[in-house]
Coordinates of C-alpha atoms in Angstrom, one line a residue:
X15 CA 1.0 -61.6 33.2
X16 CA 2.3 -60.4 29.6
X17 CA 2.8 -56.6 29.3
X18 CA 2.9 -54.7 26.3
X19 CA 6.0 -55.2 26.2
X20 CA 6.1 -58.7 25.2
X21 CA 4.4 -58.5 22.0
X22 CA 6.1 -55.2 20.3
X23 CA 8.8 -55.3 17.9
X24 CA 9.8 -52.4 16.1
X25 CA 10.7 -51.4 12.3
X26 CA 13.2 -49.0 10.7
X27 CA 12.4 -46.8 7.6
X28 CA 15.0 -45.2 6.0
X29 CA 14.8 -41.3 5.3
X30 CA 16.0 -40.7 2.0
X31 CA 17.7 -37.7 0.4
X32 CA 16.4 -37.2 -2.9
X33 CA 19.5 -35.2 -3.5
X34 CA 22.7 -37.2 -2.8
X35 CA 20.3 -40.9 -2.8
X36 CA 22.3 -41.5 0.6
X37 CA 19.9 -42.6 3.9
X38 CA 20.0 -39.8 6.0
X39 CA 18.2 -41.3 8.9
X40 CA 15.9 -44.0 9.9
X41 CA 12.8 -43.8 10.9
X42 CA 11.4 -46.4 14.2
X43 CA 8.1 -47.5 13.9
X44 CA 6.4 -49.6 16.5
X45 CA 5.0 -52.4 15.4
X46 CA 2.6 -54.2 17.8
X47 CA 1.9 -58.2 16.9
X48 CA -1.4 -57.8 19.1
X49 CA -3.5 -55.5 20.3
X50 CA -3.5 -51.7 19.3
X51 CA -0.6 -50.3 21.7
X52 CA -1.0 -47.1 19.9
X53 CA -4.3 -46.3 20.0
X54 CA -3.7 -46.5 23.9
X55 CA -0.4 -44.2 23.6
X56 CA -2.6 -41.9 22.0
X57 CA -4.7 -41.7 24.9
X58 CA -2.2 -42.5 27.4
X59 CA 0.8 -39.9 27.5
X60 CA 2.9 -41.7 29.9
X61 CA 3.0 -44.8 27.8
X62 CA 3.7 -42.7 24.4
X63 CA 6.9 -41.8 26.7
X64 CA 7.5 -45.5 26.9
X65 CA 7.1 -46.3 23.6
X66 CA 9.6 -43.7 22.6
X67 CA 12.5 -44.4 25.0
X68 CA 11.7 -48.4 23.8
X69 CA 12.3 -47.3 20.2
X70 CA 15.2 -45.4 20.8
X71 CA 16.8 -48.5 22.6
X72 CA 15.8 -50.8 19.9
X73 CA 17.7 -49.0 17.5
X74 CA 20.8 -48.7 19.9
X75 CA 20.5 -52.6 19.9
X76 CA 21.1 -52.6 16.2
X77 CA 24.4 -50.8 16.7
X78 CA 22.8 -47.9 13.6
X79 CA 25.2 -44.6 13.4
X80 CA 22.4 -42.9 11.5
X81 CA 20.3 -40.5 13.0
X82 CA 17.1 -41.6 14.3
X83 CA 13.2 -40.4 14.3
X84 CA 11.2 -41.1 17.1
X85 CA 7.4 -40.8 17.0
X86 CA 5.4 -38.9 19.5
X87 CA 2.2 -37.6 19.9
X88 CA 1.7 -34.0 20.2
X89 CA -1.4 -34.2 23.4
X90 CA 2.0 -36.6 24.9
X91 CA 4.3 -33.6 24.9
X92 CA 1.7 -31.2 26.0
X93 CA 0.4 -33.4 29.0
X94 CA 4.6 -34.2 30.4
X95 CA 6.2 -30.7 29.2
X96 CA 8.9 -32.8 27.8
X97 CA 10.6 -36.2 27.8
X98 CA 13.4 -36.4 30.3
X99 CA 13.8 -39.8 30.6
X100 CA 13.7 -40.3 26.4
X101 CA 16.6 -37.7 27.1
X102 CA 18.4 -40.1 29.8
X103 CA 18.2 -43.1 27.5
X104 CA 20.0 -40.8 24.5
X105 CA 22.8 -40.0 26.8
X106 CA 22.8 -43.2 28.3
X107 CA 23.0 -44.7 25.2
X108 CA 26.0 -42.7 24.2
X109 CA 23.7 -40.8 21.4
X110 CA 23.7 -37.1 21.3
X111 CA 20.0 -35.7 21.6
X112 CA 20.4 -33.9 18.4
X113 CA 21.2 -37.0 16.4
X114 CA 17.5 -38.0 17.5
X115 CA 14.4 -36.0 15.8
X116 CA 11.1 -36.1 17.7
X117 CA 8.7 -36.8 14.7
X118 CA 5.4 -34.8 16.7
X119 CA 2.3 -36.9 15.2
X120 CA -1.3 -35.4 15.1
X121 CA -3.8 -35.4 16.6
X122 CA -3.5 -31.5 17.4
X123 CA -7.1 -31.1 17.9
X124 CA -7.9 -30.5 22.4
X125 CA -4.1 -30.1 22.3
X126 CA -3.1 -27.2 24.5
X127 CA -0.9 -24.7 22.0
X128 CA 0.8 -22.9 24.7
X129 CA 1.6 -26.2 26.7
X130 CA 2.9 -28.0 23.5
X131 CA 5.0 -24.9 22.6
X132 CA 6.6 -24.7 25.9
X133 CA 7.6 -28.7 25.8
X134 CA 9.4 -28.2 22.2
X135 CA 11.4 -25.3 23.4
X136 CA 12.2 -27.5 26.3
X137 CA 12.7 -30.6 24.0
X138 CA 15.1 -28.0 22.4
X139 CA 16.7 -27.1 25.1
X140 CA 17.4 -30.6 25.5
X141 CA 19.0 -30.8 21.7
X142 CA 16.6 -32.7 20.0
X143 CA 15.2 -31.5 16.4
X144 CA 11.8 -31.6 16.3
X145 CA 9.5 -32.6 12.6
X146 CA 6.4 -31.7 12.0
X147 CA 4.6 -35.4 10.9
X148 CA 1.5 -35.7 9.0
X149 CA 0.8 -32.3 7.2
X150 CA -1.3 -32.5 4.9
X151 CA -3.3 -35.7 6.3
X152 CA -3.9 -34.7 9.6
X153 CA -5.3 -31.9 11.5
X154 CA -2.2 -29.1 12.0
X155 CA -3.4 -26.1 12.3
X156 CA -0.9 -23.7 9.4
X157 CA -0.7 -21.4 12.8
X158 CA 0.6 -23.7 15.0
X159 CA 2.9 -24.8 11.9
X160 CA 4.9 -21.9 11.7
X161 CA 5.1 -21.7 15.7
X162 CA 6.4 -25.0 16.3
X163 CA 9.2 -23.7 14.1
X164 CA 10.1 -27.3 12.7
X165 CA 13.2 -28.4 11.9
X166 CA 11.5 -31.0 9.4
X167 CA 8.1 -30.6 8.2
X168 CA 6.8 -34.3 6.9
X169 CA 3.8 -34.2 4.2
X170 CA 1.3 -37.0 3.2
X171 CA 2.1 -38.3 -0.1
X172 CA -1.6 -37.7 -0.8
X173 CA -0.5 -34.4 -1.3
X174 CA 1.4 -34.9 -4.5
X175 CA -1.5 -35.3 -6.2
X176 CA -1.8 -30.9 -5.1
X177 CA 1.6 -30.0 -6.2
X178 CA 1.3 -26.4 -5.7
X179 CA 0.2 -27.6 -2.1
X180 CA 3.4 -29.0 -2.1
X181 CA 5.6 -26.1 -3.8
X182 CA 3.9 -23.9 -1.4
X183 CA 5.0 -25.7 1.4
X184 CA 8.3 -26.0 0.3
X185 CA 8.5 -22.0 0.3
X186 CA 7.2 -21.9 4.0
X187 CA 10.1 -23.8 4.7
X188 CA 12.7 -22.0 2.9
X189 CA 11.2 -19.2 4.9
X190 CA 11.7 -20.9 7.9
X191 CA 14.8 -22.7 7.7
X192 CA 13.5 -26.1 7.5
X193 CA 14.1 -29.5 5.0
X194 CA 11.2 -30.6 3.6
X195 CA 10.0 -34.5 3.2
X196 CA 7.4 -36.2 1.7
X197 CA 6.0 -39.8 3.4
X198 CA 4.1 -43.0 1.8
X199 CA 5.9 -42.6 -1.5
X200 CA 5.3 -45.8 -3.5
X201 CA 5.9 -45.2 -6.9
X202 CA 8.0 -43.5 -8.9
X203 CA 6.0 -41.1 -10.8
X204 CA 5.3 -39.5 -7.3
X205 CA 9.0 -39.5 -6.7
X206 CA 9.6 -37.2 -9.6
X207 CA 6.6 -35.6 -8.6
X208 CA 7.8 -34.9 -5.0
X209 CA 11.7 -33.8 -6.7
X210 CA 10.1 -31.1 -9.1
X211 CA 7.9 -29.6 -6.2
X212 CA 11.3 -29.4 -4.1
X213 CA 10.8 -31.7 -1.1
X214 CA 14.6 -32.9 -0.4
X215 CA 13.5 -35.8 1.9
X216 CA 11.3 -38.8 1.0
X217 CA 10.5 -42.2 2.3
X218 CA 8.2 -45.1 1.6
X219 CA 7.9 -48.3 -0.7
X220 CA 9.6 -47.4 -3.1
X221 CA 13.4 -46.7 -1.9
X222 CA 12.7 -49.3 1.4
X223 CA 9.9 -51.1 3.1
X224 CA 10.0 -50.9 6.8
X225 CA 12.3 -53.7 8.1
X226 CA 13.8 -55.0 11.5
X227 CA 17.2 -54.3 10.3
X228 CA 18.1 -51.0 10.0
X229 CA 18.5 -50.5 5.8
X230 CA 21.6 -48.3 4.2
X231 CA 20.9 -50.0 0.8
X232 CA 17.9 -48.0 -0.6
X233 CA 16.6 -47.6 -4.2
X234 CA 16.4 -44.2 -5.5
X235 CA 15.1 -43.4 -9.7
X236 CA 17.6 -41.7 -11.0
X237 CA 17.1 -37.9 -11.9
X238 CA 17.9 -34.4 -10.2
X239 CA 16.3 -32.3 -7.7
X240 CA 13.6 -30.3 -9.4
X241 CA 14.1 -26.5 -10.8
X242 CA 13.0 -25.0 -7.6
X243 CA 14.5 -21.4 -7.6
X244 CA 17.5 -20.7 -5.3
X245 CA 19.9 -18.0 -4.2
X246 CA 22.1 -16.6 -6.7
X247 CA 24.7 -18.0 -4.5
X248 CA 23.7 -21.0 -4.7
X249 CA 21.9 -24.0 -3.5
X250 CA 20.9 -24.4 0.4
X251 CA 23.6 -27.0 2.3
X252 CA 20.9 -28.3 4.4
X253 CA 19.7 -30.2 0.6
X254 CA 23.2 -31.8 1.1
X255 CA 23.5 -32.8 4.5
X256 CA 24.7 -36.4 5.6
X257 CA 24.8 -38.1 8.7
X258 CA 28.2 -37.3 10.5
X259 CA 30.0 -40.2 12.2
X260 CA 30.6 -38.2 15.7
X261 CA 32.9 -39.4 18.8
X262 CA 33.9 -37.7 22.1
X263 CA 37.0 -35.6 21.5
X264 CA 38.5 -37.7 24.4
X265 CA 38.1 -41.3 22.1
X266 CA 40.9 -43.2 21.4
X267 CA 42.8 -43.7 18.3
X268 CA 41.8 -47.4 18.5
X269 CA 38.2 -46.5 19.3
X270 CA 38.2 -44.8 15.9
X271 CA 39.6 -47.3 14.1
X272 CA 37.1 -49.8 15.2
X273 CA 34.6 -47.5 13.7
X274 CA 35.9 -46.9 10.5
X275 CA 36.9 -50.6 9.9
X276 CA 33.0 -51.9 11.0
X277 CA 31.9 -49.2 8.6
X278 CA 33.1 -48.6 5.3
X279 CA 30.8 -45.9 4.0
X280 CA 32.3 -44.0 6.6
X281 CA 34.8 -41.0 5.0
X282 CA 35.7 -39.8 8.4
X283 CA 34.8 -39.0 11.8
X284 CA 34.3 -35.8 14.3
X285 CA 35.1 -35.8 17.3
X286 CA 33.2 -33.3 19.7
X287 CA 33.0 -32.2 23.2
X288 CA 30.6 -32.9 25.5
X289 CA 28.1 -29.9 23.6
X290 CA 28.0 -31.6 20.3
X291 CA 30.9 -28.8 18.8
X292 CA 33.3 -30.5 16.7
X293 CA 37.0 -30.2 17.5
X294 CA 39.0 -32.2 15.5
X295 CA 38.1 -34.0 12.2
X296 CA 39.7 -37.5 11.5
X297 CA 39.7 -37.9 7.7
X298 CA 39.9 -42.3 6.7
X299 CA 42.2 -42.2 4.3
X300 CA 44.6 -40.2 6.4
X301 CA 43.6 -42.0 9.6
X302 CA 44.1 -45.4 8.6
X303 CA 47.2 -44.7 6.6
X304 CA 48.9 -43.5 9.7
X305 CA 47.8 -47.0 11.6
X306 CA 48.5 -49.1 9.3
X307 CA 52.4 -47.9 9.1
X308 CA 55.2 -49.8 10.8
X309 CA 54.7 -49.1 14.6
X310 CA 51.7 -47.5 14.0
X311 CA 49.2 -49.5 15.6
X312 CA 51.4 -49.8 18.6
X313 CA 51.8 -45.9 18.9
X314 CA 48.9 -44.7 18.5
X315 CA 45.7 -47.3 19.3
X316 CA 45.9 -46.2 23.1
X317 CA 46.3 -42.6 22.7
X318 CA 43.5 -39.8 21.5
X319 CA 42.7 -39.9 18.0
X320 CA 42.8 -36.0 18.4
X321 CA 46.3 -35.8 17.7
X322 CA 46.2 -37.7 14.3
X323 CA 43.0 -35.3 13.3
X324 CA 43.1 -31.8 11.9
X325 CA 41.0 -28.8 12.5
X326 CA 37.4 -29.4 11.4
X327 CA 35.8 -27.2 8.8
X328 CA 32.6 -25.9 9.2
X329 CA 29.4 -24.5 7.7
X330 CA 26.7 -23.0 9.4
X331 CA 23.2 -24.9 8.4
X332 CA 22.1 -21.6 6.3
X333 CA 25.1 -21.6 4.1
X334 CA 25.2 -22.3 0.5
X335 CA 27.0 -24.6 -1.6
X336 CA 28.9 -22.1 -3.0
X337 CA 30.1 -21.0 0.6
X338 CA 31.0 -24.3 1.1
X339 CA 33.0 -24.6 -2.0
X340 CA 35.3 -21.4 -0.2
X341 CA 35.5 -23.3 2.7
X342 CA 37.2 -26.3 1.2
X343 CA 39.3 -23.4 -1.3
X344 CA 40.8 -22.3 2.3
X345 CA 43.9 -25.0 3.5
X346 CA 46.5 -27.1 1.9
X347 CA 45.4 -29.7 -1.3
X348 CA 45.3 -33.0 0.8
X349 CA 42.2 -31.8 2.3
X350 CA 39.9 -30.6 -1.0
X351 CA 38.4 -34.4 0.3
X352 CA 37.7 -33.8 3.6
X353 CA 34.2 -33.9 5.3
X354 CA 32.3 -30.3 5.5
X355 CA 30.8 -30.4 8.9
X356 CA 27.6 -28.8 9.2
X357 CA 26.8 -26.6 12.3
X358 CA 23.7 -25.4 14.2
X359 CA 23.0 -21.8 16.1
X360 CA 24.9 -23.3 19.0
X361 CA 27.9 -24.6 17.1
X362 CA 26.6 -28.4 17.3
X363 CA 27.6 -30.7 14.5
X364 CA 24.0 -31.6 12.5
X365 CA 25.7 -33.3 10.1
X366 CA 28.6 -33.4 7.0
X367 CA 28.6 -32.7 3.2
X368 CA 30.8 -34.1 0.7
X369 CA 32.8 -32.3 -1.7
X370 CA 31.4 -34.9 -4.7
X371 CA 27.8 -34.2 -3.8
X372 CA 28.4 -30.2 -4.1
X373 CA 30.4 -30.6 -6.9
X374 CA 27.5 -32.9 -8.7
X375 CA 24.9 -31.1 -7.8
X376 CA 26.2 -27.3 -8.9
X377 CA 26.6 -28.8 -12.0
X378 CA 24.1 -30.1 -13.0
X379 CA 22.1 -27.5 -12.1
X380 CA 24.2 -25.3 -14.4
X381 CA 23.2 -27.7 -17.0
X382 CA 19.6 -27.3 -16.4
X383 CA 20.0 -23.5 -15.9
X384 CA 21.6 -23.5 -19.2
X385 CA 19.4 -25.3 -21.0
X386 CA 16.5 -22.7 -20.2
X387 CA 18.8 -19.8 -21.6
X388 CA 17.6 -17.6 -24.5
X389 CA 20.5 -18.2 -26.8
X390 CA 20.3 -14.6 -28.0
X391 CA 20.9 -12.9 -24.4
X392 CA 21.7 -16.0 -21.7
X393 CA 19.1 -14.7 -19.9
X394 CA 16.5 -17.1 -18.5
X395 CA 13.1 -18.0 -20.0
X396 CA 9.3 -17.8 -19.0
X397 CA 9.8 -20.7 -16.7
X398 CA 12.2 -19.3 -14.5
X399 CA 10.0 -15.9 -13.8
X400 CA 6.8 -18.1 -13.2
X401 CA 8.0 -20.4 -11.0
X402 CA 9.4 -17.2 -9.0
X403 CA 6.3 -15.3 -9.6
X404 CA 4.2 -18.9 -7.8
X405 CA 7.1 -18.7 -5.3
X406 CA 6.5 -14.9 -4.5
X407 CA 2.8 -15.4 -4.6
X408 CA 2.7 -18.4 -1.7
X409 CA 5.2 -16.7 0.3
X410 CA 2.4 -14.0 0.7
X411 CA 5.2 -11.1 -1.0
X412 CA 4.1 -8.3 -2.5
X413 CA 5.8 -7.7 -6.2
X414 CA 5.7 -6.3 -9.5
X415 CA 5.8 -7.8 -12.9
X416 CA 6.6 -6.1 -15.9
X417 CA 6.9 -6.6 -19.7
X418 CA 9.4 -4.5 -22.1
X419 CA 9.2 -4.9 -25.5
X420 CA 10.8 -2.8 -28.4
X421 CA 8.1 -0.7 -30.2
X422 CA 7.7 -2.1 -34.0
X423 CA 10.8 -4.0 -33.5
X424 CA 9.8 -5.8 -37.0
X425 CA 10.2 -2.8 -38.9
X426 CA 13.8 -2.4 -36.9
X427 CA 14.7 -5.7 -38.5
X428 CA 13.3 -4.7 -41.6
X429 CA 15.0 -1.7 -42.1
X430 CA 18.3 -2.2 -40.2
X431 CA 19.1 -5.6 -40.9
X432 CA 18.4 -8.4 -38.0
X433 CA 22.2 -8.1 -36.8
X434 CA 21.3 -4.5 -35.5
X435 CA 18.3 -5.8 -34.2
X436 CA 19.9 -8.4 -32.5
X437 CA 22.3 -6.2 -31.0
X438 CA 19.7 -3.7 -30.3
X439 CA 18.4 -7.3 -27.9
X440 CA 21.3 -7.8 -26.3
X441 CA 21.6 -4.3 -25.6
X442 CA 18.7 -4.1 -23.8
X443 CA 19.0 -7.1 -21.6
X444 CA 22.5 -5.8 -20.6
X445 CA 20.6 -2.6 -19.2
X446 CA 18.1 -4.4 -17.4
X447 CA 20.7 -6.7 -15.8
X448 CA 22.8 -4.2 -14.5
X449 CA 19.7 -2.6 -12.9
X450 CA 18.6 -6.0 -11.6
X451 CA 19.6 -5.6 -7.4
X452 CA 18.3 -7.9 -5.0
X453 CA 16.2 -10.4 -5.7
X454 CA 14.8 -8.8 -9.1
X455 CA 15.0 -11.4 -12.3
X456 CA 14.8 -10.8 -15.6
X457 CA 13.7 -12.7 -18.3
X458 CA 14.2 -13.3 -22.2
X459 CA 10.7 -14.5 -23.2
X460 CA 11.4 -14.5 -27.0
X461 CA 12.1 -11.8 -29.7
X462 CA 12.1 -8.3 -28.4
X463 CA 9.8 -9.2 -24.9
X464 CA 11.3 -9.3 -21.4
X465 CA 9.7 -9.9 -18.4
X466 CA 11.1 -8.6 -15.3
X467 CA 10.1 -9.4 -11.5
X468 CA 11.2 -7.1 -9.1
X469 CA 9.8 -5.5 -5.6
X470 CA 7.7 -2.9 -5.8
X471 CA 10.1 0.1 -4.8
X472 CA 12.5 -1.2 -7.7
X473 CA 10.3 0.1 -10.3
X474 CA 11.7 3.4 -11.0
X475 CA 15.5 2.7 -11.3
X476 CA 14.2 -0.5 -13.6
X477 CA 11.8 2.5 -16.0
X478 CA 14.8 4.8 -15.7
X479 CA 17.2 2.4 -17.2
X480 CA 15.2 1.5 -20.0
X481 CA 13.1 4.6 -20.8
X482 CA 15.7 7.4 -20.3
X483 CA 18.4 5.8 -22.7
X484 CA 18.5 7.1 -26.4
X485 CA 18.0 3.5 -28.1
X486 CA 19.0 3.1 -31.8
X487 CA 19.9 0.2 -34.2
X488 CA 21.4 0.9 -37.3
X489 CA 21.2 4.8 -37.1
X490 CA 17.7 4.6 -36.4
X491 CA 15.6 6.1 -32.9
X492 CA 13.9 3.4 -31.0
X493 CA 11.4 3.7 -28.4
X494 CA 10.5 0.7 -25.8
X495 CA 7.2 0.3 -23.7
X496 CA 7.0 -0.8 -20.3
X497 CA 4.0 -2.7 -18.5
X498 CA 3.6 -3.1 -15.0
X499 CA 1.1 -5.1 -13.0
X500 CA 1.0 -4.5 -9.1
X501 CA 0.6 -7.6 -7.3
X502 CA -0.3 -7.4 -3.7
X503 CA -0.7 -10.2 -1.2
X504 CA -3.7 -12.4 -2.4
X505 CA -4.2 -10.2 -5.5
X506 CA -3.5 -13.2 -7.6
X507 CA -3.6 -16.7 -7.4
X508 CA -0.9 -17.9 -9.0
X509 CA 1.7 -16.5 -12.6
X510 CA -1.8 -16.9 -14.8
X511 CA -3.5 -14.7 -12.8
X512 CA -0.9 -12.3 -12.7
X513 CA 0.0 -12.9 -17.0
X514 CA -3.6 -12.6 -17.7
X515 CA -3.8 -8.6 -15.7
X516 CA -0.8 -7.8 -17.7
X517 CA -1.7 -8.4 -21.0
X518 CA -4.0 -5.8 -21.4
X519 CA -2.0 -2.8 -19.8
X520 CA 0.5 -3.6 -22.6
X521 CA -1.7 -3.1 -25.3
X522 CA -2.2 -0.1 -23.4
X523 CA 1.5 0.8 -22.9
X524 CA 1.9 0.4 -27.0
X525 CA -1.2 2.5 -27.8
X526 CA 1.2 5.1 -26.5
X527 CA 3.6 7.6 -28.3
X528 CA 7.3 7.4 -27.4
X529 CA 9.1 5.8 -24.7
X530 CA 6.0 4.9 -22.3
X531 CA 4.9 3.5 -19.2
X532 CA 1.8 1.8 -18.3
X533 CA 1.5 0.9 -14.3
X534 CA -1.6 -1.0 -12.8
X535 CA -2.6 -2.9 -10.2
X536 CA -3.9 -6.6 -9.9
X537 CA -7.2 -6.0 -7.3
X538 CA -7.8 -2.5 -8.9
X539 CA -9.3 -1.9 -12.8
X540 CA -7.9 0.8 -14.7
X541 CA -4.1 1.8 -15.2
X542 CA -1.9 4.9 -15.0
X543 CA 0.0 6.5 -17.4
X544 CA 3.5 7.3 -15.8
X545 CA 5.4 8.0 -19.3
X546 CA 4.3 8.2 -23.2
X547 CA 1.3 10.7 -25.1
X548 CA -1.7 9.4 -26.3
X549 CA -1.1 8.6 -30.2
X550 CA -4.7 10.2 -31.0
X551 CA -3.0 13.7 -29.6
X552 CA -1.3 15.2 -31.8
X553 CA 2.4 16.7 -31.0
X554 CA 2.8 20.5 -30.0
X555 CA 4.3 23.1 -33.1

């Protein structure tokens, strides 16, 4: 009697990241040559189990270092509270649980929430990283989104067609601490598509069809990650992660050596105790250098590679690039090459980054940063406040936008000359970025306008610095005006929106005498006047 068994192979789909173009896992899918095995694991919990502990041993067959996603459904998890024996065939395997992601497939509908929550939190217990799979195409709830907490949240390409769906989703990961990939991508139009809405993960046609043998030769178009605002210290490391070569603490020196040797892309190893913390980092070069000398091999094959490591650095998996960078700053120069490991809450190794791909990346993105500069004041254009206005606006954050402008700045020029106008400029944006705490960002948008986003409590240091300074150019008094638009949560849609309730309060703001200061708010009509006379008044005396 044939079981199922008999007539299932499986296939591996590499996980791409759009940032460094390396594979940084592979995906198993089960593909039955007969019959519709999944259609009953959908139904049938205790099978799904199956079908996941088969996958993961298919892949241990193939001798792959990379991390691997299993697929499961989310009714499997909630009927059997977890998956010990998926956990028994990691360890047995000599895999560590959190080199395995649980990919939790719809359908959530008749899912128990409370059961499915409590059989992630055991999952995590158990060390495996859990990813969200088929948002956007299936039936997840936004709720039980954000309570599953996913490592990995996985949309449906059909979703780039909605790229605000996607940049949107991107900023409930940031908000969550989770990577962000995009499935089914076939072409590379939606490839840019998926880089400039900032998903950092990708898979499909395009980089690698689904094959027996596990791929590390992948396609990726050429370009950088989209302009999708960051820290001011710099990019996220999770963007950068790679998979990390790990060992136990207590392998050999020979052990390692095999490793290295059957994998050249390999830079170096970590070795780790039985939790997953890493120890001891084993750089190649180094490594292989010390075997290869006279004696070597003979003194050291049969003896713990520990003793030709050094100490590991490491990162937590919220750091930036740029507190990576200090990491590597810290030590003598023959280690500026070394592997970055990347830790978890716990201390468990989640991965590595590479010095080149930092390097690479914070560069170019001062090139991109650079070319959006107003040449005038270095400060940023249009773009960069929209995107962080759209940003603000999908994160649910209230915020206020404001535009300063010089009053009749062309007669300034005029009668001053335009080098005291442009100082007068520059002058300006100095005083607005030395008020600019936090996250507030100011713009350049063009001759005399700035646009400044800011929360709404940093409003009257921002007025203060502008409107209580004594401006002049060439010997002659200048006033500014100031225009502020309240945005609540859901008072706008997206930058347009809020642009569009701006405009008119500063035509209002220049209707006014002086230095003056028109405040309103998105979901409200009207404005108040906080500084400035009505020019129809005339002055006291």
């Amino acid at each position: 009697m044939h079981s199922w068994t008999d007539t299932l192979r499986f296939a591996f789909q590499p996980v791409v990241n759009l940032t460094t173009g390396g594979v940084a896992a592979l995906e198993i899918l089960a593909r039955p040559e007969t019959g519709d095995v999944l259609a009953e694991a959908r139904r049938d919990a205790e099978l799904d189990g199956l079908l996941a502990v088969s996958a993961l041993r298919a892949a241990v067959r193939r001798e792959t270092l990379l991390p691997l996603h299993v697929n499961v459904f989310a009714g499997t998890l909630a009927d059997l509270g977890g998956l010990r024996p998926l956990y028994d065939a990691v360890r047995e395997a000599g895999r560590l649980p959190w080199e395995v992601t649980l990919d939790v497939c719809p359908p959530y509908t008749h899912v128990p929430w409370r059961a499915l929550l409590d059989a992630v939190t055991v999952l995590r217990g158990q060390g495996f990283r859990i990813s969200a799979d088929g948002v956007g195409d299936g039936d997840a709830p936004l709720r039980l989104l954000t309570d599953l907490a996913p490592e990995l949240v996985k949309l449906d390409a059909s979703l780039l067609a909605r790229p605000a769906a996607v940049r949107a989703m991107r900023v409930l990961c940031e908000e969550s601490g989770a990577l962000l990939a995009v499935e089914g991508v076939e072409t590379e139009a939606q490839c840019a598509v998926a880089r400039a809405a900032g998903a950092q993960l990708a898979q499909g046609e395009l980089f690698a069809p689904p094959a027996r043998l596990p791929r590390v030769d992948v396609y990726v178009p050429p370009g950088s990650p989209g302009l999708v605002p960051t820290p001011r210290s710099g990019p996220p490391v999770r963007q950068f992660v790679r998979p990390a070569a790990l060992l136990p603490a207590t392998a050999s020196a020979g052990r390692v050596r095999a490793l290295l040797t059957g994998s050249p892309d390999v830079s170096g190893v970590l070795l780790v105790d039985r939790d997953g913390v890493p120890v001891r980092s084993v750089h190649r070069s180094r490594f292989l250098l010390s075997m290869s000398g006279r004696y070597g091999h003979a003194l050291y094959a049969d003896r713990p590679a520990a003793k030709l490591g050094d100490p590991p650095r490491t990162v937590g998996v919220d750091a930036t690039a740029w507190e990576v960078l200090d990491v590597v700053a810290v030590g003598g120069p023959n280690r500026t090459s070394d592997d970055v490991a990347v830790v978890d809450a716990r201390g468990r190794c989640v991965g590595v980054v590479r010095l080149a791909d930092l390097v690479r990346a914070l560069a170019e993105s001062r090139v991109e940063e650079a070319a959006g500069l107003n040449p005038l004041t270095r400060l940023p254009g249009s773009d960069a406040i929209t995107a962080e206005v759209d940003r603000r606006i999908a994160a649910g954050r209230a915020f206020a936008l404001s535009w300063l402008d010089v009053d009749r700045f062309k007669q300034v020029n005029d009668g001053a000359g335009f080098a005291a106008g442009d100082e007068l400029i520059r002058a300006v944006g100095r005083a607005l970025l030395r008020t600019a705490a936090g996250e507030t960002r100011v713009g350049h948008i063009g001759g005399d306008d700035f646009l400044v986003l800011t929360d709404p409590e940093g409003l009257d240091p921002l007025a203060a610095s502008v409107l209580d300074v004594p401006w002049s150019a060439g010997g002659r008094a200048v006033t500014l005006s100031l225009a502020t638009v309240l945005c609540a949560p859901g008072s706008v849609s997206d930058h347009r929106g809020a642009a569009a309730r701006l405009a008119p309060l500063k035509k209002a703001a220049k209707a006014l005498r002086g230095a003056s200061w028109v405040l309103g708010r998105a979901d409200a009509p009207g404005h108040e006047v906080r500084r400035g006379t009505d020019r129809t008044t005339a002055p006291a005396g």
